[in-house]
Amino acid sequence: MITAERYLELLDDHLPELVVGAHVYGSQVLGDVVSDSDLDIVIELSAPASLPEVRGADVAAVLAGSLEKPVFDVNPLAGEVTPVLWQQLRTVGQTVRGARPTCPGTAAEVEAYCRENLISYWMPNIEQGRAAMTNWPAGKLVPCEGLLWAGLGPARLWHTIRTGGIVSKSRAGELAAARWPDLAPLIIDLVASRRGEDVPLTVGHLRASVDLFDRILVDLDVTT
């Protein structure tokens, strides 16, 4: 994974004196870096400019001062800004250049965003998994990347809706396993696979991921 320091060196070469703030969030600050983790970073620029594409960097860019505004008042120069991003920056984010931002927002905004995201973003993808497992060949392993993404991602939103806190995918999986012990062995397999262990992932793990999503919706009283 590219480091924040190296990424800023590249930006400074490309955009001299324009980068006035940089704030890291995501797996790097949540202690959940794995082999394919990106650098999640928000960049503040003193003037509008196009950022160079850098492999391994997931970037949002805003004008300086934008992180002192409510998220719905901000038009990003690059990437996407959301209430959950604002929540991460004001709670667990790491400032590597400039002043630490306030990112004003409310718990209600974060919860509403997470609930809507479960339906608009996650549900269609989970339904694809539900359809796929119906005719999945016996003994055929399930591709790791997509399964880990679908199996652990919704649990992060579940935790944030319930508590307001931000946790990593791995920690969200552990918390979901504790909440639903009958699914725990398969969910913990997903966490172990994410952390680099050689765990064969089967249609049983896909079924558990779909089941976990359904239970999350019921637990949160999310209606479709």
PDB file of C-alpha atoms in Angstrom:
ATOM      1  CA  MET A   1       0.000   0.000   0.000  1.00  0.00           C
ATOM      2  CA  ILE A   2       1.284   3.454  -0.840  1.00  0.00           C
ATOM      3  CA  THR A   3       1.963   5.523   2.270  1.00  0.00           C
ATOM      4  CA  ALA A   4       0.494   8.935   2.961  1.00  0.00           C
ATOM      5  CA  GLU A   5       3.977  10.425   2.946  1.00  0.00           C
ATOM      6  CA  ARG A   6       4.797   9.017  -0.494  1.00  0.00           C
ATOM      7  CA  TYR A   7       1.420  10.044  -1.884  1.00  0.00           C
ATOM      8  CA  LEU A   8       1.919  13.603  -0.672  1.00  0.00           C
ATOM      9  CA  GLU A   9       5.358  13.693  -2.278  1.00  0.00           C
ATOM     10  CA  LEU A  10       3.767  12.780  -5.599  1.00  0.00           C
ATOM     11  CA  LEU A  11       1.041  15.390  -5.159  1.00  0.00           C
ATOM     12  CA  ASP A  12       3.512  18.121  -4.224  1.00  0.00           C
ATOM     13  CA  ASP A  13       5.505  17.387  -7.367  1.00  0.00           C
ATOM     14  CA  HIS A  14       2.369  17.576  -9.480  1.00  0.00           C
ATOM     15  CA  LEU A  15       0.589  20.394  -7.618  1.00  0.00           C
ATOM     16  CA  PRO A  16       3.268  22.498  -5.913  1.00  0.00           C
ATOM     17  CA  GLU A  17       1.999  24.518  -2.927  1.00  0.00           C
ATOM     18  CA  LEU A  18      -1.636  23.597  -3.535  1.00  0.00           C
ATOM     19  CA  VAL A  19      -2.007  20.755  -1.015  1.00  0.00           C
ATOM     20  CA  VAL A  20      -2.755  22.429   2.314  1.00  0.00           C
ATOM     21  CA  GLY A  21      -4.412  19.554   4.167  1.00  0.00           C
ATOM     22  CA  ALA A  22      -4.369  15.755   4.170  1.00  0.00           C
ATOM     23  CA  HIS A  23      -6.331  13.389   6.368  1.00  0.00           C
ATOM     24  CA  VAL A  24      -6.116   9.593   6.431  1.00  0.00           C
ATOM     25  CA  TYR A  25      -9.027   7.348   7.377  1.00  0.00           C
ATOM     26  CA  GLY A  26     -10.122   3.758   6.755  1.00  0.00           C
ATOM     27  CA  SER A  27      -8.125   0.581   7.293  1.00  0.00           C
ATOM     28  CA  GLN A  28      -4.816   2.331   7.974  1.00  0.00           C
ATOM     29  CA  VAL A  29      -6.104   4.183  11.029  1.00  0.00           C
ATOM     30  CA  LEU A  30      -8.413   1.355  12.124  1.00  0.00           C
ATOM     31  CA  GLY A  31      -5.604  -1.202  12.372  1.00  0.00           C
ATOM     32  CA  ASP A  32      -6.986  -3.382   9.591  1.00  0.00           C
ATOM     33  CA  VAL A  33      -4.450  -3.050   6.767  1.00  0.00           C
ATOM     34  CA  VAL A  34      -4.299  -6.127   4.541  1.00  0.00           C
ATOM     35  CA  SER A  35      -2.397  -6.953   1.371  1.00  0.00           C
ATOM     36  CA  ASP A  36      -4.825  -5.245  -0.998  1.00  0.00           C
ATOM     37  CA  SER A  37      -5.722  -2.242   1.199  1.00  0.00           C
ATOM     38  CA  ASP A  38      -5.807   1.181  -0.421  1.00  0.00           C
ATOM     39  CA  LEU A  39      -4.689   4.413   1.159  1.00  0.00           C
ATOM     40  CA  ASP A  40      -7.936   6.218   2.056  1.00  0.00           C
ATOM     41  CA  ILE A  41      -7.208   9.934   2.162  1.00  0.00           C
ATOM     42  CA  VAL A  42      -8.935  13.298   1.925  1.00  0.00           C
ATOM     43  CA  ILE A  43      -6.946  16.123   0.372  1.00  0.00           C
ATOM     44  CA  GLU A  44      -7.565  19.839   0.862  1.00  0.00           C
ATOM     45  CA  LEU A  45      -6.478  22.112  -1.993  1.00  0.00           C
ATOM     46  CA  SER A  46      -6.052  25.870  -1.883  1.00  0.00           C
ATOM     47  CA  ALA A  47      -7.452  26.151  -5.425  1.00  0.00           C
ATOM     48  CA  PRO A  48      -9.300  23.815  -7.800  1.00  0.00           C
ATOM     49  CA  ALA A  49      -7.036  21.370  -9.613  1.00  0.00           C
ATOM     50  CA  SER A  50      -7.083  17.874 -11.063  1.00  0.00           C
ATOM     51  CA  LEU A  51      -5.332  15.214  -9.021  1.00  0.00           C
ATOM     52  CA  PRO A  52      -3.156  12.632 -10.756  1.00  0.00           C
ATOM     53  CA  GLU A  53      -4.372   9.051 -10.596  1.00  0.00           C
ATOM     54  CA  VAL A  54      -2.173   7.012  -8.274  1.00  0.00           C
ATOM     55  CA  ARG A  55      -2.610   3.288  -7.970  1.00  0.00           C
ATOM     56  CA  GLY A  56      -3.512   2.202  -4.456  1.00  0.00           C
ATOM     57  CA  ALA A  57      -4.880   5.575  -3.371  1.00  0.00           C
ATOM     58  CA  ASP A  58      -8.609   6.143  -2.838  1.00  0.00           C
ATOM     59  CA  VAL A  59      -8.858   9.923  -2.771  1.00  0.00           C
ATOM     60  CA  ALA A  60     -11.454  12.572  -2.107  1.00  0.00           C
ATOM     61  CA  ALA A  61     -10.409  16.179  -2.693  1.00  0.00           C
ATOM     62  CA  VAL A  62     -12.084  19.350  -1.452  1.00  0.00           C
ATOM     63  CA  LEU A  63     -11.285  23.034  -1.326  1.00  0.00           C
ATOM     64  CA  ALA A  64      -9.587  24.268   1.822  1.00  0.00           C
ATOM     65  CA  GLY A  65     -12.171  25.093   4.466  1.00  0.00           C
ATOM     66  CA  SER A  66     -14.699  22.554   3.205  1.00  0.00           C
ATOM     67  CA  LEU A  67     -14.095  20.243   6.162  1.00  0.00           C
ATOM     68  CA  GLU A  68     -15.462  22.935   8.464  1.00  0.00           C
ATOM     69  CA  LYS A  69     -18.829  22.777   6.691  1.00  0.00           C
ATOM     70  CA  PRO A  70     -21.696  20.267   6.865  1.00  0.00           C
ATOM     71  CA  VAL A  71     -21.097  17.524   4.322  1.00  0.00           C
ATOM     72  CA  PHE A  72     -24.212  18.377   2.323  1.00  0.00           C
ATOM     73  CA  ASP A  73     -22.821  21.873   1.695  1.00  0.00           C
ATOM     74  CA  VAL A  74     -19.612  20.539   0.114  1.00  0.00           C
ATOM     75  CA  ASN A  75     -19.025  19.899  -3.593  1.00  0.00           C
ATOM     76  CA  PRO A  76     -15.935  17.687  -3.822  1.00  0.00           C
ATOM     77  CA  LEU A  77     -13.292  18.286  -6.442  1.00  0.00           C
ATOM     78  CA  ALA A  78     -12.716  14.533  -6.654  1.00  0.00           C
ATOM     79  CA  GLY A  79     -14.212  11.423  -5.091  1.00  0.00           C
ATOM     80  CA  GLU A  80     -17.257  11.291  -2.860  1.00  0.00           C
ATOM     81  CA  VAL A  81     -18.030  12.840   0.515  1.00  0.00           C
ATOM     82  CA  THR A  82     -20.645  11.352   2.845  1.00  0.00           C
ATOM     83  CA  PRO A  83     -21.849  11.708   6.432  1.00  0.00           C
ATOM     84  CA  VAL A  84     -19.900   8.534   7.312  1.00  0.00           C
ATOM     85  CA  LEU A  85     -16.703  10.013   5.894  1.00  0.00           C
ATOM     86  CA  TRP A  86     -17.257  13.159   7.975  1.00  0.00           C
ATOM     87  CA  GLN A  87     -17.840  10.951  11.026  1.00  0.00           C
ATOM     88  CA  GLN A  88     -14.586   9.082  10.409  1.00  0.00           C
ATOM     89  CA  LEU A  89     -12.564  12.251   9.951  1.00  0.00           C
ATOM     90  CA  ARG A  90     -13.833  13.861  13.141  1.00  0.00           C
ATOM     91  CA  THR A  91     -13.439  10.738  15.281  1.00  0.00           C
ATOM     92  CA  VAL A  92     -10.760   8.326  14.056  1.00  0.00           C
ATOM     93  CA  GLY A  93      -9.128  10.164  11.163  1.00  0.00           C
ATOM     94  CA  GLN A  94      -5.418  10.991  11.230  1.00  0.00           C
ATOM     95  CA  THR A  95      -4.317  14.426  10.032  1.00  0.00           C
ATOM     96  CA  VAL A  96      -0.952  14.271   8.278  1.00  0.00           C
ATOM     97  CA  ARG A  97      -0.931  17.835   6.963  1.00  0.00           C
ATOM     98  CA  GLY A  98      -2.741  20.961   8.064  1.00  0.00           C
ATOM     99  CA  ALA A  99      -5.181  21.417  10.932  1.00  0.00           C
ATOM    100  CA  ARG A 100      -7.432  18.657  12.250  1.00  0.00           C
ATOM    101  CA  PRO A 101     -10.912  19.225  10.745  1.00  0.00           C
ATOM    102  CA  THR A 102     -14.156  19.567  12.660  1.00  0.00           C
ATOM    103  CA  CYS A 103     -16.386  17.990   9.951  1.00  0.00           C
ATOM    104  CA  PRO A 104     -19.657  19.068  11.604  1.00  0.00           C
ATOM    105  CA  GLY A 105     -22.532  16.626  11.455  1.00  0.00           C
ATOM    106  CA  THR A 106     -25.114  14.762  13.466  1.00  0.00           C
ATOM    107  CA  ALA A 107     -25.663  11.166  14.495  1.00  0.00           C
ATOM    108  CA  ALA A 108     -29.026  11.275  12.740  1.00  0.00           C
ATOM    109  CA  GLU A 109     -27.355  12.129   9.418  1.00  0.00           C
ATOM    110  CA  VAL A 110     -24.926   9.242   9.791  1.00  0.00           C
ATOM    111  CA  GLU A 111     -27.669   6.771  10.674  1.00  0.00           C
ATOM    112  CA  ALA A 112     -29.918   7.888   7.822  1.00  0.00           C
ATOM    113  CA  TYR A 113     -27.067   7.546   5.331  1.00  0.00           C
ATOM    114  CA  CYS A 114     -26.176   4.055   6.567  1.00  0.00           C
ATOM    115  CA  ARG A 115     -29.762   2.856   6.446  1.00  0.00           C
ATOM    116  CA  GLU A 116     -30.241   4.147   2.920  1.00  0.00           C
ATOM    117  CA  ASN A 117     -26.903   2.652   1.838  1.00  0.00           C
ATOM    118  CA  LEU A 118     -27.923  -0.786   3.084  1.00  0.00           C
ATOM    119  CA  ILE A 119     -30.892  -0.705   0.720  1.00  0.00           C
ATOM    120  CA  SER A 120     -29.592   1.196  -2.313  1.00  0.00           C
ATOM    121  CA  TYR A 121     -26.034  -0.146  -2.449  1.00  0.00           C
ATOM    122  CA  TRP A 122     -25.757  -3.383  -0.508  1.00  0.00           C
ATOM    123  CA  MET A 123     -29.098  -5.035  -1.150  1.00  0.00           C
ATOM    124  CA  PRO A 124     -28.687  -5.377  -4.960  1.00  0.00           C
ATOM    125  CA  ASN A 125     -25.254  -6.918  -4.477  1.00  0.00           C
ATOM    126  CA  ILE A 126     -26.455  -9.303  -1.804  1.00  0.00           C
ATOM    127  CA  GLU A 127     -29.317 -10.349  -4.054  1.00  0.00           C
ATOM    128  CA  GLN A 128     -26.778 -11.250  -6.745  1.00  0.00           C
ATOM    129  CA  GLY A 129     -25.069 -13.461  -4.183  1.00  0.00           C
ATOM    130  CA  ARG A 130     -28.381 -15.023  -3.194  1.00  0.00           C
ATOM    131  CA  ALA A 131     -29.087 -15.883  -6.827  1.00  0.00           C
ATOM    132  CA  ALA A 132     -25.573 -17.225  -7.407  1.00  0.00           C
ATOM    133  CA  MET A 133     -25.607 -19.621  -4.472  1.00  0.00           C
ATOM    134  CA  THR A 134     -28.770 -21.323  -5.749  1.00  0.00           C
ATOM    135  CA  ASN A 135     -26.908 -23.024  -8.593  1.00  0.00           C
ATOM    136  CA  TRP A 136     -23.361 -22.905  -7.249  1.00  0.00           C
ATOM    137  CA  PRO A 137     -21.507 -26.112  -8.250  1.00  0.00           C
ATOM    138  CA  ALA A 138     -20.812 -28.441  -5.351  1.00  0.00           C
ATOM    139  CA  GLY A 139     -17.216 -28.244  -4.226  1.00  0.00           C
ATOM    140  CA  LYS A 140     -16.418 -25.100  -6.203  1.00  0.00           C
ATOM    141  CA  LEU A 141     -14.756 -22.408  -4.107  1.00  0.00           C
ATOM    142  CA  VAL A 142     -16.191 -18.883  -4.028  1.00  0.00           C
ATOM    143  CA  PRO A 143     -13.908 -16.018  -5.173  1.00  0.00           C
ATOM    144  CA  CYS A 144     -12.389 -14.473  -2.092  1.00  0.00           C
ATOM    145  CA  GLU A 145     -12.450 -10.730  -2.838  1.00  0.00           C
ATOM    146  CA  GLY A 146     -16.151 -10.355  -3.587  1.00  0.00           C
ATOM    147  CA  LEU A 147     -17.219 -12.626  -0.752  1.00  0.00           C
ATOM    148  CA  LEU A 148     -15.168 -10.794   1.875  1.00  0.00           C
ATOM    149  CA  TRP A 149     -16.510  -7.469   0.636  1.00  0.00           C
ATOM    150  CA  ALA A 150     -20.145  -8.598   0.761  1.00  0.00           C
ATOM    151  CA  GLY A 151     -19.765 -10.672   3.913  1.00  0.00           C
ATOM    152  CA  LEU A 152     -18.157  -8.007   6.097  1.00  0.00           C
ATOM    153  CA  GLY A 153     -19.182  -4.650   4.586  1.00  0.00           C
ATOM    154  CA  PRO A 154     -22.812  -4.509   5.754  1.00  0.00           C
ATOM    155  CA  ALA A 155     -21.751  -5.407   9.291  1.00  0.00           C
ATOM    156  CA  ARG A 156     -19.814  -2.132   9.477  1.00  0.00           C
ATOM    157  CA  LEU A 157     -22.989  -0.164   8.770  1.00  0.00           C
ATOM    158  CA  TRP A 158     -24.911  -2.310  11.266  1.00  0.00           C
ATOM    159  CA  HIS A 159     -22.414  -1.398  13.983  1.00  0.00           C
ATOM    160  CA  THR A 160     -22.431   2.304  13.100  1.00  0.00           C
ATOM    161  CA  ILE A 161     -26.235   2.468  13.101  1.00  0.00           C
ATOM    162  CA  ARG A 162     -26.413   0.743  16.482  1.00  0.00           C
ATOM    163  CA  THR A 163     -23.607   2.611  18.240  1.00  0.00           C
ATOM    164  CA  GLY A 164     -22.507   5.583  16.148  1.00  0.00           C
ATOM    165  CA  GLY A 165     -18.971   4.176  16.138  1.00  0.00           C
ATOM    166  CA  ILE A 166     -16.681   3.396  13.224  1.00  0.00           C
ATOM    167  CA  VAL A 167     -14.942   0.017  13.077  1.00  0.00           C
ATOM    168  CA  SER A 168     -12.954  -1.908  10.493  1.00  0.00           C
ATOM    169  CA  LYS A 169     -14.363  -4.712   8.338  1.00  0.00           C
ATOM    170  CA  SER A 170     -12.530  -7.300  10.435  1.00  0.00           C
ATOM    171  CA  ARG A 171     -13.803  -5.917  13.727  1.00  0.00           C
ATOM    172  CA  ALA A 172     -17.334  -5.646  12.327  1.00  0.00           C
ATOM    173  CA  GLY A 173     -17.164  -9.322  11.428  1.00  0.00           C
ATOM    174  CA  GLU A 174     -16.081 -10.224  14.953  1.00  0.00           C
ATOM    175  CA  LEU A 175     -18.930  -8.197  16.436  1.00  0.00           C
ATOM    176  CA  ALA A 176     -21.476  -9.798  14.091  1.00  0.00           C
ATOM    177  CA  ALA A 177     -20.149 -13.248  14.992  1.00  0.00           C
ATOM    178  CA  ALA A 178     -20.665 -12.459  18.678  1.00  0.00           C
ATOM    179  CA  ARG A 179     -24.199 -11.245  17.981  1.00  0.00           C
ATOM    180  CA  TRP A 180     -25.183 -14.341  15.950  1.00  0.00           C
ATOM    181  CA  PRO A 181     -23.212 -17.311  17.351  1.00  0.00           C
ATOM    182  CA  ASP A 182     -24.733 -19.834  14.945  1.00  0.00           C
ATOM    183  CA  LEU A 183     -23.089 -17.956  12.069  1.00  0.00           C
ATOM    184  CA  ALA A 184     -19.878 -17.290  13.975  1.00  0.00           C
ATOM    185  CA  PRO A 185     -17.625 -20.062  12.582  1.00  0.00           C
ATOM    186  CA  LEU A 186     -18.261 -19.021   8.986  1.00  0.00           C
ATOM    187  CA  ILE A 187     -18.038 -15.282   9.673  1.00  0.00           C
ATOM    188  CA  ILE A 188     -14.791 -15.742  11.596  1.00  0.00           C
ATOM    189  CA  ASP A 189     -13.488 -17.650   8.565  1.00  0.00           C
ATOM    190  CA  LEU A 190     -14.143 -14.529   6.495  1.00  0.00           C
ATOM    191  CA  VAL A 191     -12.230 -12.405   8.993  1.00  0.00           C
ATOM    192  CA  ALA A 192      -9.330 -14.864   8.979  1.00  0.00           C
ATOM    193  CA  SER A 193      -9.265 -14.898   5.180  1.00  0.00           C
ATOM    194  CA  ARG A 194      -9.234 -11.111   5.086  1.00  0.00           C
ATOM    195  CA  ARG A 195      -6.244 -11.130   7.425  1.00  0.00           C
ATOM    196  CA  GLY A 196      -4.321 -13.389   5.065  1.00  0.00           C
ATOM    197  CA  GLU A 197      -5.005 -16.886   6.349  1.00  0.00           C
ATOM    198  CA  ASP A 198      -5.475 -19.626   3.765  1.00  0.00           C
ATOM    199  CA  VAL A 199      -9.158 -20.392   4.337  1.00  0.00           C
ATOM    200  CA  PRO A 200     -11.090 -22.136   1.535  1.00  0.00           C
ATOM    201  CA  LEU A 201     -14.297 -20.159   1.065  1.00  0.00           C
ATOM    202  CA  THR A 202     -17.304 -22.207  -0.004  1.00  0.00           C
ATOM    203  CA  VAL A 203     -20.927 -21.694  -0.850  1.00  0.00           C
ATOM    204  CA  GLY A 204     -21.582 -22.152   2.878  1.00  0.00           C
ATOM    205  CA  HIS A 205     -19.692 -18.914   3.521  1.00  0.00           C
ATOM    206  CA  LEU A 206     -21.703 -17.202   0.790  1.00  0.00           C
ATOM    207  CA  ARG A 207     -24.922 -18.488   2.349  1.00  0.00           C
ATOM    208  CA  ALA A 208     -23.835 -17.203   5.763  1.00  0.00           C
ATOM    209  CA  SER A 209     -23.070 -13.774   4.283  1.00  0.00           C
ATOM    210  CA  VAL A 210     -26.537 -13.543   2.749  1.00  0.00           C
ATOM    211  CA  ASP A 211     -28.111 -14.771   5.987  1.00  0.00           C
ATOM    212  CA  LEU A 212     -26.116 -12.209   7.968  1.00  0.00           C
ATOM    213  CA  PHE A 213     -27.380  -9.401   5.747  1.00  0.00           C
ATOM    214  CA  ASP A 214     -30.982 -10.536   6.218  1.00  0.00           C
ATOM    215  CA  ARG A 215     -30.512 -10.642   9.981  1.00  0.00           C
ATOM    216  CA  ILE A 216     -28.941  -7.177   9.989  1.00  0.00           C
ATOM    217  CA  LEU A 217     -32.017  -5.763   8.264  1.00  0.00           C
ATOM    218  CA  VAL A 218     -34.306  -7.397  10.821  1.00  0.00           C
ATOM    219  CA  ASP A 219     -32.135  -6.338  13.763  1.00  0.00           C
ATOM    220  CA  LEU A 220     -32.183  -2.733  12.582  1.00  0.00           C
ATOM    221  CA  ASP A 221     -35.856  -2.831  11.565  1.00  0.00           C
ATOM    222  CA  VAL A 222     -34.919  -1.771   8.045  1.00  0.00           C
ATOM    223  CA  THR A 223     -37.830  -2.064   5.640  1.00  0.00           C
ATOM    224  CA  THR A 224     -37.506  -2.273   1.870  1.00  0.00           C
TER     225      THR A 224
END
